Amino acid sequence: MSTVTPSLPVHKPGQTSLSVLAFAASIALLYYGRVFFITVVIAVIIAFLLDPVVSVFVKLRLPRAVASFIVCSISLLALYLLGFGLYTQFSGFVEELPIYSQRMNEMVDSVASQMDAIEKRTFQMVVPKRFQDQQPPPGVPPDSARRRKSAKQEPPQPVAIQEVRIHPEPTPLLTYVYGYLRSFYDAVLMASFVPFLVYFMLSWRDHMRRSFLYLFPGTGRQVVGRSWESVADMVRAYMIGNFVLGVILSAISAGFFFVIKLPYWPLIGPISGFLSLVPYVGLPLAIIPPIAAGLIVYNQPAIYVMIAVVIAMLHLTALNFLYPKVVGSRVHLNPLVVTVALMFWGTLWGGIGLLLAIPITAGIKAVCDNVSSLQGFGKLLGD
């Protein structure tokens, strides 16, 4: 009895080459157009987050355009108040910079003196005592005297005269402003489009959804519709879950900093709490702000150890107990995929890529889970 061996699909060399070229072109497009794509992704994420609020206003019989305008205005006002509060705290920290600088100089001098003392003790322990007190024989000047004598005997070298050209310099203020804006021009320009993109995505959501679904044949529209809803639910669950965890960590951190009388604890607490959520590097990033603020007032090394231990305990508790229940149950990505995604998007888009890597990858998985031909990739990405 003969057995039939299933044959694997055969890909033509031309198709493989086209796939490789298309993938390389996509990577190049994502890299060179990173400012544009980052802006669009951020706007889409914000639109997904605000869409349920807009739906509440629409149920109150407000036109969708008016509801979107109200929600965007409230969001911008809340963002302005948050930025103003952080700016107030940060301006006070800037006024303390002279004290901070003096404190840093004292610590550097203290460390240098301690290092000198350690070096001297090490020299006394390693080098025999009869060689420590050995003086140069009579008639032989010490090294410093020999260097001075040789320096006097050497003839002076002629000083080379450099050519000096005088160019008219622009106004220093304009030069500073131009250099500052030039380095951030693209980012600032694209960021200015985010509120408008979010507003139009919210107000024209139904029209864009219908038009997008019409691009696909009859049965494919249901798949695309499910994928749309899955991506929206995943993004909302991920962002809201991280925000809730950040608020919890910020409140606990700020309370701890208040108890130990850390300067500017209302500013340092939220910064440390939300930095703790950055994948893989969150723990050291969360420790740096309170340590830097404590340098102004604390002299005992034990207080810095206590700050590091408390923040590490909060970080590990949130990562191992709270994060899987609040966020991990909706994302369903395995650790290897998360690591590769962080490396990939971090290489393409830098620091902002590290923050967007997980929601982008989870969105891709949500699409793969709803498309029958891509469900194998969804299982590959899943936990």
GROMACS .gro file of C-alpha atoms in nm:
model
  383
    1MET     CA    1   0.000   0.000   0.000
    2SER     CA    2   0.153   0.327  -0.108
    3THR     CA    3   0.147   0.636   0.107
    4VAL     CA    4   0.099   0.982  -0.028
    5THR     CA    5   0.349   1.237   0.102
    6PRO     CA    6   0.211   1.591   0.118
    7SER     CA    7   0.407   1.826  -0.096
    8LEU     CA    8   0.518   2.166   0.023
    9PRO     CA    9   0.428   2.472  -0.184
   10VAL     CA   10   0.696   2.561  -0.430
   11HIS     CA   11   0.788   2.926  -0.467
   12LYS     CA   12   0.937   3.047  -0.788
   13PRO     CA   13   1.271   3.229  -0.761
   14GLY     CA   14   1.116   3.538  -0.916
   15GLN     CA   15   0.846   3.557  -0.652
   16THR     CA   16   1.099   3.516  -0.372
   17SER     CA   17   1.315   3.794  -0.514
   18LEU     CA   18   1.017   4.025  -0.543
   19SER     CA   19   0.917   3.948  -0.183
   20VAL     CA   20   1.267   4.024  -0.058
   21LEU     CA   21   1.280   4.349  -0.256
   22ALA     CA   22   0.935   4.450  -0.131
   23PHE     CA   23   1.037   4.381   0.230
   24ALA     CA   24   1.361   4.579   0.191
   25ALA     CA   25   1.171   4.867   0.030
   26SER     CA   26   0.922   4.866   0.319
   27ILE     CA   27   1.204   4.882   0.574
   28ALA     CA   28   1.368   5.169   0.387
   29LEU     CA   29   1.035   5.352   0.363
   30LEU     CA   30   0.973   5.311   0.737
   31TYR     CA   31   1.324   5.438   0.815
   32TYR     CA   32   1.343   5.741   0.587
   33GLY     CA   33   0.980   5.835   0.645
   34ARG     CA   34   0.993   5.767   1.020
   35VAL     CA   35   0.878   6.116   1.123
   36PHE     CA   36   0.567   6.087   0.906
   37PHE     CA   37   0.482   5.732   1.013
   38ILE     CA   38   0.544   5.804   1.381
   39THR     CA   39   0.305   6.099   1.359
   40VAL     CA   40   0.035   5.890   1.192
   41VAL     CA   41   0.072   5.601   1.441
   42ILE     CA   42   0.053   5.836   1.740
   43ALA     CA   43  -0.254   6.007   1.594
   44VAL     CA   44  -0.423   5.669   1.532
   45ILE     CA   45  -0.353   5.554   1.889
   46ILE     CA   46  -0.492   5.877   2.035
   47ALA     CA   47  -0.799   5.853   1.809
   48PHE     CA   48  -0.866   5.496   1.927
   49LEU     CA   49  -0.838   5.612   2.289
   50LEU     CA   50  -1.075   5.909   2.249
   51ASP     CA   51  -1.332   5.737   2.027
   52PRO     CA   52  -1.538   5.589   2.317
   53VAL     CA   53  -1.563   5.936   2.475
   54VAL     CA   54  -1.682   6.082   2.145
   55SER     CA   55  -1.941   5.804   2.120
   56VAL     CA   56  -2.078   5.907   2.462
   57PHE     CA   57  -2.131   6.264   2.340
   58VAL     CA   58  -2.287   6.135   2.017
   59LYS     CA   59  -2.541   5.938   2.224
   60LEU     CA   60  -2.636   6.271   2.383
   61ARG     CA   61  -2.755   6.374   2.031
   62LEU     CA   62  -2.456   6.593   1.952
   63PRO     CA   63  -2.325   6.590   1.594
   64ARG     CA   64  -2.012   6.381   1.565
   65ALA     CA   65  -1.805   6.677   1.446
   66VAL     CA   66  -1.910   6.883   1.748
   67ALA     CA   67  -1.850   6.593   1.985
   68SER     CA   68  -1.503   6.537   1.836
   69PHE     CA   69  -1.420   6.907   1.874
   70ILE     CA   70  -1.529   6.908   2.239
   71VAL     CA   71  -1.331   6.594   2.324
   72CYS     CA   72  -1.017   6.721   2.145
   73SER     CA   73  -1.044   7.059   2.318
   74ILE     CA   74  -1.080   6.898   2.661
   75SER     CA   75  -0.782   6.672   2.589
   76LEU     CA   76  -0.566   6.966   2.481
   77LEU     CA   77  -0.670   7.162   2.791
   78ALA     CA   78  -0.582   6.869   3.017
   79LEU     CA   79  -0.248   6.831   2.839
   80TYR     CA   80  -0.179   7.203   2.880
   81LEU     CA   81  -0.259   7.195   3.253
   82LEU     CA   82  -0.037   6.891   3.299
   83GLY     CA   83   0.246   7.056   3.110
   84PHE     CA   84   0.203   7.379   3.307
   85GLY     CA   85   0.221   7.190   3.637
   86LEU     CA   86   0.534   7.006   3.529
   87TYR     CA   87   0.687   7.331   3.404
   88THR     CA   88   0.621   7.499   3.739
   89GLN     CA   89   0.798   7.222   3.925
   90PHE     CA   90   1.082   7.208   3.673
   91SER     CA   91   1.139   7.586   3.687
   92GLY     CA   92   1.187   7.558   4.063
   93PHE     CA   93   1.436   7.278   4.003
   94VAL     CA   94   1.627   7.500   3.758
   95GLU     CA   95   1.656   7.771   4.023
   96GLU     CA   96   1.823   7.516   4.251
   97LEU     CA   97   2.088   7.428   3.991
   98PRO     CA   98   2.364   7.641   4.157
   99ILE     CA   99   2.311   7.451   4.484
  100TYR     CA  100   2.298   7.126   4.288
  101SER     CA  101   2.624   7.213   4.110
  102GLN     CA  102   2.797   7.303   4.437
  103ARG     CA  103   2.676   6.979   4.591
  104MET     CA  104   2.806   6.780   4.295
  105ASN     CA  105   3.146   6.950   4.322
  106GLU     CA  106   3.165   6.864   4.690
  107MET     CA  107   3.081   6.503   4.619
  108VAL     CA  108   3.341   6.484   4.340
  109ASP     CA  109   3.605   6.633   4.573
  110SER     CA  110   3.508   6.389   4.846
  111VAL     CA  111   3.530   6.093   4.609
  112ALA     CA  112   3.866   6.217   4.476
  113SER     CA  113   4.009   6.251   4.827
  114GLN     CA  114   3.884   5.904   4.917
  115MET     CA  115   4.044   5.762   4.603
  116ASP     CA  116   4.372   5.931   4.690
  117ALA     CA  117   4.357   5.784   5.038
  118ILE     CA  118   4.285   5.437   4.899
  119GLU     CA  119   4.571   5.472   4.652
  120LYS     CA  120   4.810   5.578   4.928
  121ARG     CA  121   4.706   5.286   5.151
  122THR     CA  122   4.743   5.044   4.861
  123PHE     CA  123   5.092   5.182   4.789
  124GLN     CA  124   5.191   5.138   5.151
  125MET     CA  125   5.063   4.780   5.155
  126VAL     CA  126   5.219   4.671   4.825
  127VAL     CA  127   5.555   4.853   4.821
  128PRO     CA  128   5.808   4.752   5.092
  129LYS     CA  129   5.870   5.019   5.351
  130ARG     CA  130   6.243   5.052   5.277
  131PHE     CA  131   6.158   5.165   4.922
  132GLN     CA  132   5.885   5.405   5.031
  133ASP     CA  133   6.127   5.640   5.211
  134GLN     CA  134   6.409   5.608   4.956
  135GLN     CA  135   6.548   5.948   4.854
  136PRO     CA  136   6.756   6.027   4.544
  137PRO     CA  137   7.136   6.013   4.603
  138PRO     CA  138   7.324   6.338   4.677
  139GLY     CA  139   7.403   6.546   4.374
  140VAL     CA  140   7.117   6.400   4.170
  141PRO     CA  141   6.832   6.647   4.145
  142PRO     CA  142   6.478   6.515   4.175
  143ASP     CA  143   6.265   6.458   3.869
  144SER     CA  144   6.089   6.793   3.895
  145ALA     CA  145   6.419   6.980   3.915
  146ARG     CA  146   6.561   6.787   3.618
  147ARG     CA  147   6.252   6.866   3.413
  148ARG     CA  148   6.279   7.237   3.497
  149LYS     CA  149   6.649   7.240   3.413
  150SER     CA  150   6.599   7.064   3.080
  151ALA     CA  151   6.315   7.301   3.001
  152LYS     CA  152   6.545   7.601   3.061
  153GLN     CA  153   6.820   7.460   2.837
  154GLU     CA  154   6.588   7.396   2.543
  155PRO     CA  155   6.574   7.693   2.303
  156PRO     CA  156   6.232   7.850   2.267
  157GLN     CA  157   6.037   7.738   1.965
  158PRO     CA  158   5.898   8.003   1.731
  159VAL     CA  159   5.526   8.052   1.766
  160ALA     CA  160   5.333   7.982   1.449
  161ILE     CA  161   5.107   8.268   1.349
  162GLN     CA  162   4.773   8.144   1.229
  163GLU     CA  163   4.578   8.315   0.958
  164VAL     CA  164   4.281   8.504   1.096
  165ARG     CA  165   3.975   8.573   0.886
  166ILE     CA  166   3.697   8.794   1.009
  167HIS     CA  167   3.343   8.701   0.908
  168PRO     CA  168   3.035   8.900   0.998
  169GLU     CA  169   2.844   8.709   1.266
  170PRO     CA  170   2.465   8.707   1.280
  171THR     CA  171   2.274   8.811   1.588
  172PRO     CA  172   2.343   8.555   1.867
  173LEU     CA  173   1.974   8.523   1.957
  174LEU     CA  174   1.872   8.452   1.599
  175THR     CA  175   2.158   8.205   1.562
  176TYR     CA  176   2.052   8.018   1.872
  177VAL     CA  177   1.684   8.009   1.774
  178TYR     CA  178   1.767   7.899   1.419
  179GLY     CA  179   2.000   7.620   1.535
  180TYR     CA  180   1.749   7.499   1.791
  181LEU     CA  181   1.453   7.497   1.552
  182ARG     CA  182   1.655   7.344   1.272
  183SER     CA  183   1.737   7.034   1.476
  184PHE     CA  184   1.375   6.983   1.579
  185TYR     CA  185   1.201   7.127   1.275
  186ASP     CA  186   1.069   6.801   1.133
  187ALA     CA  187   0.951   6.669   1.469
  188VAL     CA  188   0.782   6.996   1.565
  189LEU     CA  189   0.619   7.026   1.224
  190MET     CA  190   0.477   6.675   1.233
  191ALA     CA  191   0.369   6.709   1.597
  192SER     CA  192   0.166   7.017   1.505
  193PHE     CA  193  -0.043   6.798   1.274
  194VAL     CA  194  -0.139   6.549   1.549
  195PRO     CA  195  -0.439   6.746   1.689
  196PHE     CA  196  -0.580   6.798   1.339
  197LEU     CA  197  -0.528   6.433   1.244
  198VAL     CA  198  -0.697   6.316   1.562
  199TYR     CA  199  -0.993   6.550   1.509
  200PHE     CA  200  -1.052   6.441   1.149
  201MET     CA  201  -1.006   6.073   1.238
  202LEU     CA  202  -1.273   6.108   1.506
  203SER     CA  203  -1.519   6.324   1.315
  204TRP     CA  204  -1.487   6.127   0.988
  205ARG     CA  205  -1.460   5.785   1.148
  206ASP     CA  206  -1.781   5.639   1.006
  207HIS     CA  207  -1.708   5.767   0.656
  208MET     CA  208  -1.350   5.638   0.659
  209ARG     CA  209  -1.462   5.301   0.794
  210ARG     CA  210  -1.726   5.254   0.523
  211SER     CA  211  -1.488   5.369   0.249
  212PHE     CA  212  -1.214   5.141   0.374
  213LEU     CA  213  -1.443   4.839   0.388
  214TYR     CA  214  -1.559   4.900   0.031
  215LEU     CA  215  -1.202   4.833  -0.084
  216PHE     CA  216  -1.254   4.462  -0.009
  217PRO     CA  217  -1.497   4.208  -0.160
  218GLY     CA  218  -1.812   4.090   0.021
  219THR     CA  219  -1.683   3.829   0.268
  220GLY     CA  220  -1.356   4.015   0.320
  221ARG     CA  221  -1.538   4.313   0.465
  222GLN     CA  222  -1.642   4.118   0.771
  223VAL     CA  223  -1.282   4.007   0.828
  224VAL     CA  224  -1.156   4.363   0.789
  225GLY     CA  225  -1.426   4.493   1.022
  226ARG     CA  226  -1.333   4.239   1.291
  227SER     CA  227  -0.966   4.323   1.247
  228TRP     CA  228  -1.044   4.695   1.284
  229GLU     CA  229  -1.232   4.637   1.610
  230SER     CA  230  -0.965   4.398   1.743
  231VAL     CA  231  -0.686   4.648   1.682
  232ALA     CA  232  -0.890   4.928   1.843
  233ASP     CA  233  -0.971   4.716   2.150
  234MET     CA  234  -0.610   4.604   2.184
  235VAL     CA  235  -0.472   4.958   2.158
  236ARG     CA  236  -0.721   5.089   2.413
  237ALA     CA  237  -0.650   4.802   2.654
  238TYR     CA  238  -0.274   4.843   2.622
  239MET     CA  239  -0.260   5.222   2.655
  240ILE     CA  240  -0.522   5.249   2.931
  241GLY     CA  241  -0.362   4.960   3.120
  242ASN     CA  242  -0.020   5.123   3.104
  243PHE     CA  243  -0.168   5.457   3.206
  244VAL     CA  244  -0.340   5.304   3.509
  245LEU     CA  245  -0.017   5.128   3.610
  246GLY     CA  246   0.176   5.451   3.562
  247VAL     CA  247  -0.068   5.642   3.783
  248ILE     CA  248  -0.046   5.374   4.054
  249LEU     CA  249   0.335   5.371   4.046
  250SER     CA  250   0.346   5.752   4.037
  251ALA     CA  251   0.118   5.785   4.340
  252ILE     CA  252   0.312   5.529   4.545
  253SER     CA  253   0.649   5.676   4.441
  254ALA     CA  254   0.537   6.033   4.514
  255GLY     CA  255   0.409   5.925   4.855
  256PHE     CA  256   0.740   5.757   4.938
  257PHE     CA  257   0.937   6.061   4.817
  258PHE     CA  258   0.714   6.286   5.030
  259VAL     CA  259   0.782   6.076   5.340
  260ILE     CA  260   1.161   6.094   5.294
  261LYS     CA  261   1.131   6.468   5.211
  262LEU     CA  262   1.278   6.440   4.861
  263PRO     CA  263   1.289   6.779   4.684
  264TYR     CA  264   1.028   6.827   4.409
  265TRP     CA  265   0.852   6.502   4.488
  266PRO     CA  266   0.536   6.601   4.288
  267LEU     CA  267   0.755   6.615   3.975
  268ILE     CA  268   0.992   6.327   4.048
  269GLY     CA  269   0.712   6.085   4.146
  270PRO     CA  270   0.526   6.081   3.810
  271ILE     CA  271   0.850   6.086   3.612
  272SER     CA  272   0.987   5.786   3.799
  273GLY     CA  273   0.653   5.601   3.789
  274PHE     CA  274   0.600   5.628   3.414
  275LEU     CA  275   0.966   5.570   3.328
  276SER     CA  276   0.939   5.241   3.515
  277LEU     CA  277   0.702   5.116   3.242
  278VAL     CA  278   0.959   5.151   2.963
  279PRO     CA  279   1.037   4.796   2.845
  280TYR     CA  280   1.365   4.644   2.968
  281VAL     CA  281   1.532   4.973   3.070
  282GLY     CA  282   1.254   5.102   3.293
  283LEU     CA  283   1.420   5.017   3.625
  284PRO     CA  284   1.743   5.220   3.580
  285LEU     CA  285   1.549   5.504   3.417
  286ALA     CA  286   1.312   5.517   3.715
  287ILE     CA  287   1.599   5.528   3.966
  288ILE     CA  288   1.792   5.813   3.804
  289PRO     CA  289   1.548   6.108   3.873
  290PRO     CA  290   1.510   6.056   4.252
  291ILE     CA  291   1.883   5.992   4.290
  292ALA     CA  292   1.960   6.314   4.102
  293ALA     CA  293   1.709   6.512   4.311
  294GLY     CA  294   1.842   6.364   4.634
  295LEU     CA  295   2.193   6.488   4.563
  296ILE     CA  296   2.076   6.835   4.666
  297VAL     CA  297   2.001   6.746   5.027
  298TYR     CA  298   2.119   6.396   5.119
  299ASN     CA  299   2.469   6.319   5.247
  300GLN     CA  300   2.428   5.959   5.362
  301PRO     CA  301   2.481   5.686   5.100
  302ALA     CA  302   2.223   5.468   5.278
  303ILE     CA  303   1.935   5.691   5.163
  304TYR     CA  304   2.028   5.635   4.798
  305VAL     CA  305   2.039   5.260   4.853
  306MET     CA  306   1.695   5.275   5.014
  307ILE     CA  307   1.553   5.475   4.720
  308ALA     CA  308   1.694   5.225   4.469
  309VAL     CA  309   1.559   4.926   4.665
  310VAL     CA  310   1.208   5.072   4.701
  311ILE     CA  311   1.184   5.164   4.333
  312ALA     CA  312   1.314   4.821   4.233
  313MET     CA  313   1.049   4.653   4.450
  314LEU     CA  314   0.774   4.868   4.297
  315HIS     CA  315   0.902   4.796   3.946
  316LEU     CA  316   0.922   4.420   3.999
  317THR     CA  317   0.580   4.409   4.166
  318ALA     CA  318   0.417   4.597   3.881
  319LEU     CA  319   0.597   4.391   3.618
  320ASN     CA  320   0.528   4.047   3.766
  321PHE     CA  321   0.184   4.086   3.927
  322LEU     CA  322  -0.003   4.392   3.797
  323TYR     CA  323   0.114   4.408   3.437
  324PRO     CA  324   0.007   4.051   3.337
  325LYS     CA  325  -0.344   4.107   3.475
  326VAL     CA  326  -0.402   4.461   3.350
  327VAL     CA  327  -0.219   4.460   3.016
  328GLY     CA  328  -0.079   4.117   2.934
  329SER     CA  329  -0.420   3.948   2.916
  330ARG     CA  330  -0.512   4.161   2.613
  331VAL     CA  331  -0.180   4.177   2.426
  332HIS     CA  332  -0.083   3.805   2.415
  333LEU     CA  333   0.271   3.844   2.279
  334ASN     CA  334   0.547   3.602   2.373
  335PRO     CA  335   0.866   3.743   2.529
  336LEU     CA  336   1.086   3.657   2.229
  337VAL     CA  337   0.859   3.848   1.991
  338VAL     CA  338   0.851   4.145   2.231
  339THR     CA  339   1.232   4.152   2.246
  340VAL     CA  340   1.272   4.131   1.868
  341ALA     CA  341   1.003   4.396   1.820
  342LEU     CA  342   1.178   4.633   2.060
  343MET     CA  343   1.508   4.581   1.877
  344PHE     CA  344   1.347   4.625   1.534
  345TRP     CA  345   1.138   4.934   1.600
  346GLY     CA  346   1.404   5.085   1.827
  347THR     CA  347   1.658   5.055   1.545
  348LEU     CA  348   1.420   5.212   1.293
  349TRP     CA  349   1.262   5.487   1.504
  350GLY     CA  350   1.491   5.532   1.805
  351GLY     CA  351   1.350   5.593   2.152
  352ILE     CA  352   0.993   5.652   2.034
  353GLY     CA  353   1.014   5.318   1.854
  354LEU     CA  354   1.068   5.145   2.189
  355LEU     CA  355   0.742   5.294   2.316
  356LEU     CA  356   0.543   5.209   2.003
  357ALA     CA  357   0.693   4.865   1.938
  358ILE     CA  358   0.452   4.663   2.153
  359PRO     CA  359   0.123   4.827   2.038
  360ILE     CA  360   0.230   4.806   1.672
  361THR     CA  361   0.328   4.440   1.704
  362ALA     CA  362   0.012   4.358   1.898
  363GLY     CA  363  -0.193   4.531   1.628
  364ILE     CA  364  -0.024   4.318   1.361
  365LYS     CA  365  -0.106   4.008   1.566
  366ALA     CA  366  -0.471   4.116   1.596
  367VAL     CA  367  -0.494   4.143   1.218
  368CYS     CA  368  -0.328   3.803   1.170
  369ASP     CA  369  -0.569   3.640   1.416
  370ASN     CA  370  -0.870   3.754   1.211
  371VAL     CA  371  -0.735   3.672   0.863
  372SER     CA  372  -0.749   3.297   0.796
  373SER     CA  373  -0.444   3.295   0.568
  374LEU     CA  374  -0.237   3.476   0.835
  375GLN     CA  375  -0.346   3.288   1.146
  376GLY     CA  376  -0.022   3.090   1.146
  377PHE     CA  377   0.173   3.414   1.188
  378GLY     CA  378  -0.067   3.514   1.467
  379LYS     CA  379   0.011   3.191   1.653
  380LEU     CA  380   0.382   3.251   1.596
  381LEU     CA  381   0.356   3.594   1.757
  382GLY     CA  382   0.129   3.479   2.039
  383ASP     CA  383   0.215   3.358   2.386
   0.00000   0.00000   0.00000
